[in-house]
PDB file of C-alpha atoms in Angstrom:
ATOM      1  CA  MET S  26     100.651  99.355  68.898  1.00  0.00           C
ATOM      2  CA  LYS S  27     100.735  99.180  72.867  1.00  0.00           C
ATOM      3  CA  SER S  28     104.227  99.077  72.905  1.00  0.00           C
ATOM      4  CA  GLU S  29     104.487 102.184  71.126  1.00  0.00           C
ATOM      5  CA  LEU S  30     102.094 103.840  72.847  1.00  0.00           C
ATOM      6  CA  ARG S  31     103.914 102.305  76.434  1.00  0.00           C
ATOM      7  CA  LYS S  32     106.973 103.907  75.138  1.00  0.00           C
ATOM      8  CA  GLN S  33     106.196 107.085  73.899  1.00  0.00           C
ATOM      9  CA  VAL S  34     104.198 107.786  77.265  1.00  0.00           C
ATOM     10  CA  LEU S  35     107.477 106.239  79.419  1.00  0.00           C
ATOM     11  CA  GLN S  36     109.715 108.638  77.987  1.00  0.00           C
ATOM     12  CA  GLU S  37     107.016 111.680  78.124  1.00  0.00           C
ATOM     13  CA  MET S  38     106.704 110.944  81.973  1.00  0.00           C
ATOM     14  CA  LYS S  39     110.744 111.044  82.232  1.00  0.00           C
ATOM     15  CA  ALA S  40     111.198 114.034  80.672  1.00  0.00           C
ATOM     16  CA  LEU S  41     108.826 115.757  83.335  1.00  0.00           C
ATOM     17  CA  PRO S  42     110.515 118.766  84.686  1.00  0.00           C
ATOM     18  CA  ARG S  43     111.065 117.501  88.546  1.00  0.00           C
ATOM     19  CA  GLU S  44     109.346 120.517  90.349  1.00  0.00           C
ATOM     20  CA  GLN S  45     106.601 119.936  87.968  1.00  0.00           C
ATOM     21  CA  LYS S  46     106.235 116.396  88.669  1.00  0.00           C
ATOM     22  CA  GLN S  47     106.405 117.174  92.425  1.00  0.00           C
ATOM     23  CA  ALA S  48     104.062 119.894  92.190  1.00  0.00           C
ATOM     24  CA  ILE S  49     101.420 117.213  90.413  1.00  0.00           C
ATOM     25  CA  ASP S  50     102.601 114.573  92.861  1.00  0.00           C
ATOM     26  CA  GLN S  51     101.663 116.731  95.818  1.00  0.00           C
ATOM     27  CA  ALA S  52      98.421 117.795  93.647  1.00  0.00           C
ATOM     28  CA  LEU S  53      97.316 114.204  93.405  1.00  0.00           C
ATOM     29  CA  THR S  54      97.851 113.183  96.704  1.00  0.00           C
ATOM     30  CA  GLU S  55      95.720 115.962  98.066  1.00  0.00           C
ATOM     31  CA  ARG S  56      92.913 115.062  95.990  1.00  0.00           C
ATOM     32  CA  LEU S  57      93.118 111.053  96.487  1.00  0.00           C
ATOM     33  CA  LEU S  58      93.307 111.792 100.354  1.00  0.00           C
ATOM     34  CA  GLN S  59      90.289 113.916 100.151  1.00  0.00           C
ATOM     35  CA  HIS S  60      88.471 111.383  97.935  1.00  0.00           C
ATOM     36  CA  PRO S  61      85.453 109.031  99.534  1.00  0.00           C
ATOM     37  CA  PHE S  62      86.762 106.073  98.297  1.00  0.00           C
ATOM     38  CA  TYR S  63      90.154 107.000 100.282  1.00  0.00           C
ATOM     39  CA  GLN S  64      88.156 108.568 103.433  1.00  0.00           C
ATOM     40  CA  ASP S  65      85.703 105.323 103.979  1.00  0.00           C
ATOM     41  CA  ALA S  66      88.062 102.758 103.000  1.00  0.00           C
ATOM     42  CA  LYS S  67      89.942 100.961 106.487  1.00  0.00           C
ATOM     43  CA  VAL S  68      92.618  98.984 103.555  1.00  0.00           C
ATOM     44  CA  ILE S  69      94.210 100.444 100.636  1.00  0.00           C
ATOM     45  CA  ALA S  70      96.559  98.542  98.164  1.00  0.00           C
ATOM     46  CA  THR S  71      99.102 100.834  96.425  1.00  0.00           C
ATOM     47  CA  TYR S  72     102.094 100.272  94.888  1.00  0.00           C
ATOM     48  CA  LEU S  73     105.905 101.338  95.204  1.00  0.00           C
ATOM     49  CA  SER S  74     106.281 103.668  92.574  1.00  0.00           C
ATOM     50  CA  PHE S  75     109.382 103.929  89.791  1.00  0.00           C
ATOM     51  CA  PRO S  76     111.158 107.230  89.877  1.00  0.00           C
ATOM     52  CA  HIS S  77     109.072 107.965  86.893  1.00  0.00           C
ATOM     53  CA  GLU S  78     105.617 107.479  88.393  1.00  0.00           C
ATOM     54  CA  PHE S  79     103.733 109.589  90.609  1.00  0.00           C
ATOM     55  CA  GLN S  80     105.074 109.193  94.213  1.00  0.00           C
ATOM     56  CA  THR S  81     103.517 107.010  96.660  1.00  0.00           C
ATOM     57  CA  GLN S  82     104.980 107.339  99.485  1.00  0.00           C
ATOM     58  CA  ARG S  83     103.262 110.638 101.056  1.00  0.00           C
ATOM     59  CA  LEU S  84     100.112 108.567 100.411  1.00  0.00           C
ATOM     60  CA  ILE S  85     101.279 105.900 102.507  1.00  0.00           C
ATOM     61  CA  GLU S  86     102.873 107.160 105.010  1.00  0.00           C
ATOM     62  CA  GLN S  87      99.106 109.487 105.319  1.00  0.00           C
ATOM     63  CA  ALA S  88      97.220 106.065 105.121  1.00  0.00           C
ATOM     64  CA  LEU S  89      99.425 104.812 108.074  1.00  0.00           C
ATOM     65  CA  LYS S  90      98.599 108.114 110.035  1.00  0.00           C
ATOM     66  CA  ASP S  91      95.211 107.478 109.312  1.00  0.00           C
ATOM     67  CA  GLY S  92      95.523 104.273 111.218  1.00  0.00           C
ATOM     68  CA  LYS S  93      94.473 102.666 107.778  1.00  0.00           C
ATOM     69  CA  LYS S  94      95.990  99.046 106.805  1.00  0.00           C
ATOM     70  CA  VAL S  95      98.364  99.316 103.861  1.00  0.00           C
ATOM     71  CA  LEU S  96      99.657  97.348 101.189  1.00  0.00           C
ATOM     72  CA  ILE S  97     101.571  96.603  98.629  1.00  0.00           C
ATOM     73  CA  PRO S  98     101.849  94.051  95.655  1.00  0.00           C
ATOM     74  CA  LYS S  99     103.963  90.838  95.641  1.00  0.00           C
ATOM     75  CA  THR S 100     104.499  89.735  92.392  1.00  0.00           C
ATOM     76  CA  TYR S 101     105.094  86.085  91.144  1.00  0.00           C
ATOM     77  CA  PRO S 102     105.550  84.248  87.621  1.00  0.00           C
ATOM     78  CA  LYS S 103     103.164  83.621  85.143  1.00  0.00           C
ATOM     79  CA  GLY S 104     101.792  87.019  85.951  1.00  0.00           C
ATOM     80  CA  ARG S 105     100.035  85.440  90.117  1.00  0.00           C
ATOM     81  CA  MET S 106     100.241  88.933  92.252  1.00  0.00           C
ATOM     82  CA  ASP S 107      99.150  88.920  95.759  1.00  0.00           C
ATOM     83  CA  PHE S 108      98.718  92.315  97.976  1.00  0.00           C
ATOM     84  CA  VAL S 109     100.902  91.951 101.311  1.00  0.00           C
ATOM     85  CA  VAL S 110     101.105  93.978 104.557  1.00  0.00           C
ATOM     86  CA  TYR S 111     103.318  96.750 103.507  1.00  0.00           C
ATOM     87  CA  HIS S 112     106.175  96.770 106.401  1.00  0.00           C
ATOM     88  CA  PRO S 113     109.237  98.951 105.645  1.00  0.00           C
ATOM     89  CA  GLN S 114     111.647  96.738 106.678  1.00  0.00           C
ATOM     90  CA  GLN S 115     110.841  93.952 104.802  1.00  0.00           C
ATOM     91  CA  LEU S 116     111.470  95.712 101.512  1.00  0.00           C
ATOM     92  CA  VAL S 117     114.075  94.407  99.291  1.00  0.00           C
ATOM     93  CA  ARG S 118     115.091  96.088  95.602  1.00  0.00           C
ATOM     94  CA  THR S 119     114.540  93.391  92.630  1.00  0.00           C
ATOM     95  CA  SER S 120     116.503  93.163  89.878  1.00  0.00           C
ATOM     96  CA  PHE S 121     114.049  95.761  87.925  1.00  0.00           C
ATOM     97  CA  GLY S 122     114.909  98.248  90.671  1.00  0.00           C
ATOM     98  CA  LEU S 123     111.987  98.232  92.639  1.00  0.00           C
ATOM     99  CA  LEU S 124     111.200  97.414  96.040  1.00  0.00           C
ATOM    100  CA  GLU S 125     109.244  94.483  96.872  1.00  0.00           C
ATOM    101  CA  PRO S 126     108.305  92.809  99.839  1.00  0.00           C
ATOM    102  CA  GLN S 127     110.486  89.707 100.957  1.00  0.00           C
ATOM    103  CA  GLY S 128     110.384  86.941 104.254  1.00  0.00           C
ATOM    104  CA  ASP S 129     107.485  85.728 105.773  1.00  0.00           C
ATOM    105  CA  LEU S 130     104.750  87.817 104.602  1.00  0.00           C
ATOM    106  CA  GLU S 131     100.837  88.515 105.397  1.00  0.00           C
ATOM    107  CA  VAL S 132      98.709  87.982 102.573  1.00  0.00           C
ATOM    108  CA  VAL S 133      95.199  90.234 102.379  1.00  0.00           C
ATOM    109  CA  ASP S 134      92.508  88.667 100.798  1.00  0.00           C
ATOM    110  CA  ALA S 135      91.404  90.585  97.436  1.00  0.00           C
ATOM    111  CA  SER S 136      87.593  90.630  99.550  1.00  0.00           C
ATOM    112  CA  GLN S 137      89.209  92.372 102.541  1.00  0.00           C
ATOM    113  CA  ILE S 138      90.532  95.166 100.383  1.00  0.00           C
ATOM    114  CA  ASP S 139      88.005  98.596 100.521  1.00  0.00           C
ATOM    115  CA  LEU S 140      90.403  99.993  97.511  1.00  0.00           C
ATOM    116  CA  ILE S 141      93.073  99.398  95.434  1.00  0.00           C
ATOM    117  CA  HIS S 142      95.238 102.181  93.664  1.00  0.00           C
ATOM    118  CA  VAL S 143      96.345 101.169  90.252  1.00  0.00           C
ATOM    119  CA  PRO S 144      99.345 102.130  88.273  1.00  0.00           C
ATOM    120  CA  GLY S 145      99.437 101.861  84.386  1.00  0.00           C
ATOM    121  CA  LEU S 146     101.325 103.769  82.193  1.00  0.00           C
ATOM    122  CA  THR S 147      98.429 105.143  79.682  1.00  0.00           C
ATOM    123  CA  PHE S 148      94.698 105.220  81.300  1.00  0.00           C
ATOM    124  CA  SER S 149      91.821 106.600  78.414  1.00  0.00           C
ATOM    125  CA  THR S 150      89.454 109.029  80.506  1.00  0.00           C
ATOM    126  CA  ASP S 151      86.949 106.023  80.876  1.00  0.00           C
ATOM    127  CA  GLY S 152      89.599 104.467  82.962  1.00  0.00           C
ATOM    128  CA  TYR S 153      90.811 101.567  80.848  1.00  0.00           C
ATOM    129  CA  ARG S 154      94.449 101.169  81.420  1.00  0.00           C
ATOM    130  CA  ILE S 155      97.483 100.280  79.612  1.00  0.00           C
ATOM    131  CA  GLY S 156     100.685  98.841  82.173  1.00  0.00           C
ATOM    132  CA  TYR S 157     103.374  97.236  81.999  1.00  0.00           C
ATOM    133  CA  GLY S 158     102.820  94.336  80.065  1.00  0.00           C
ATOM    134  CA  GLY S 159     102.952  91.868  82.938  1.00  0.00           C
ATOM    135  CA  GLY S 160      98.395  91.702  83.320  1.00  0.00           C
ATOM    136  CA  TYR S 161      98.952  91.281  86.958  1.00  0.00           C
ATOM    137  CA  TYR S 162      96.268  93.958  87.876  1.00  0.00           C
ATOM    138  CA  ASP S 163      93.744  93.015  84.496  1.00  0.00           C
ATOM    139  CA  ARG S 164      93.921  89.414  86.135  1.00  0.00           C
ATOM    140  CA  TYR S 165      93.558  90.702  90.339  1.00  0.00           C
ATOM    141  CA  LEU S 166      90.700  93.408  89.254  1.00  0.00           C
ATOM    142  CA  GLU S 167      88.398  90.929  87.564  1.00  0.00           C
ATOM    143  CA  GLN S 168      87.848  88.764  90.745  1.00  0.00           C
ATOM    144  CA  PHE S 169      87.835  92.598  92.630  1.00  0.00           C
ATOM    145  CA  SER S 170      84.344  93.988  94.177  1.00  0.00           C
ATOM    146  CA  GLY S 171      85.820  97.191  95.586  1.00  0.00           C
ATOM    147  CA  HIS S 172      87.278 100.516  94.780  1.00  0.00           C
ATOM    148  CA  THR S 173      89.640 101.262  91.899  1.00  0.00           C
ATOM    149  CA  LEU S 174      91.287 104.628  90.875  1.00  0.00           C
ATOM    150  CA  SER S 175      94.830 105.833  89.560  1.00  0.00           C
ATOM    151  CA  THR S 176      96.348 109.155  89.488  1.00  0.00           C
ATOM    152  CA  VAL S 177      97.685 110.112  85.884  1.00  0.00           C
ATOM    153  CA  TYR S 178      99.644 112.926  84.495  1.00  0.00           C
ATOM    154  CA  PRO S 179      98.047 114.722  81.850  1.00  0.00           C
ATOM    155  CA  CYS S 180     100.559 113.062  79.546  1.00  0.00           C
ATOM    156  CA  GLN S 181      99.367 109.336  80.397  1.00  0.00           C
ATOM    157  CA  VAL S 182      95.659 110.072  78.618  1.00  0.00           C
ATOM    158  CA  GLN S 183      95.692 108.812  75.787  1.00  0.00           C
ATOM    159  CA  ASP S 184      92.860 107.233  73.484  1.00  0.00           C
ATOM    160  CA  PHE S 185      92.883 103.558  73.108  1.00  0.00           C
ATOM    161  CA  ILE S 186      90.512 100.996  71.697  1.00  0.00           C
ATOM    162  CA  PRO S 187      90.940  98.806  74.843  1.00  0.00           C
ATOM    163  CA  GLU S 188      91.191  94.650  74.595  1.00  0.00           C
ATOM    164  CA  ASN S 189      88.088  92.314  75.919  1.00  0.00           C
ATOM    165  CA  HIS S 190      90.505  91.112  78.645  1.00  0.00           C
ATOM    166  CA  ASP S 191      91.013  94.859  79.872  1.00  0.00           C
ATOM    167  CA  ILE S 192      89.500  95.725  83.476  1.00  0.00           C
ATOM    168  CA  PRO S 193      88.834  99.653  83.403  1.00  0.00           C
ATOM    169  CA  VAL S 194      89.652 101.417  86.955  1.00  0.00           C
ATOM    170  CA  GLU S 195      86.814 103.249  88.605  1.00  0.00           C
ATOM    171  CA  GLU S 196      87.934 106.857  88.344  1.00  0.00           C
ATOM    172  CA  VAL S 197      90.696 108.069  87.227  1.00  0.00           C
ATOM    173  CA  LEU S 198      92.426 111.024  88.856  1.00  0.00           C
ATOM    174  CA  ILE S 199      94.009 113.795  86.571  1.00  0.00           C
ATOM    175  CA  ASP S 200      96.043 116.738  87.424  1.00  0.00           C
ATOM    176  CA  GLU S 201      95.243 119.706  85.100  1.00  0.00           C
ATOM    177  CA  GLY S 202      96.326 122.337  87.311  1.00  0.00           C
ATOM    178  CA  ASN S 203     100.050 122.121  87.022  1.00  0.00           C
ATOM    179  CA  LEU S 204      99.881 121.719  83.037  1.00  0.00           C
TER     180      LEU S 204
END
């Protein structure tokens, strides 16, 4: 069931016309930057996007300009993940084609993070998510007490029954304006 939904949503995301996707990315970035969670945060964790996902580059650049500390995930085997300080010169492309930090990384403890911008493939309106299947975020969010939010394309909003280990994000920003 989950894998079917993953496949379907991934196809829809990849099929979004480029101009439309850029318009949605821009609208969602604006909403995120104006959100109180963002404005009150000193330390923000986000992710480096796949091409089909919401593009985080502008968020990262703006957060740095706003004097915030920006963190990105570093993943390890067995579903473990840390958030480390973003330094563009430390990024190396992985076998998945995703950029990931390498080298002498500065890990920041979960207790120091004000906001995590959470990726995922599918979201319910009440914040439950289906990710890529690694379980990294569900494990991490279990012991995280700061704010969480996600930026979501309309095609990513689906009805599904969450599993008991699923941790919902606090808020889901959906762009309705560019449909």
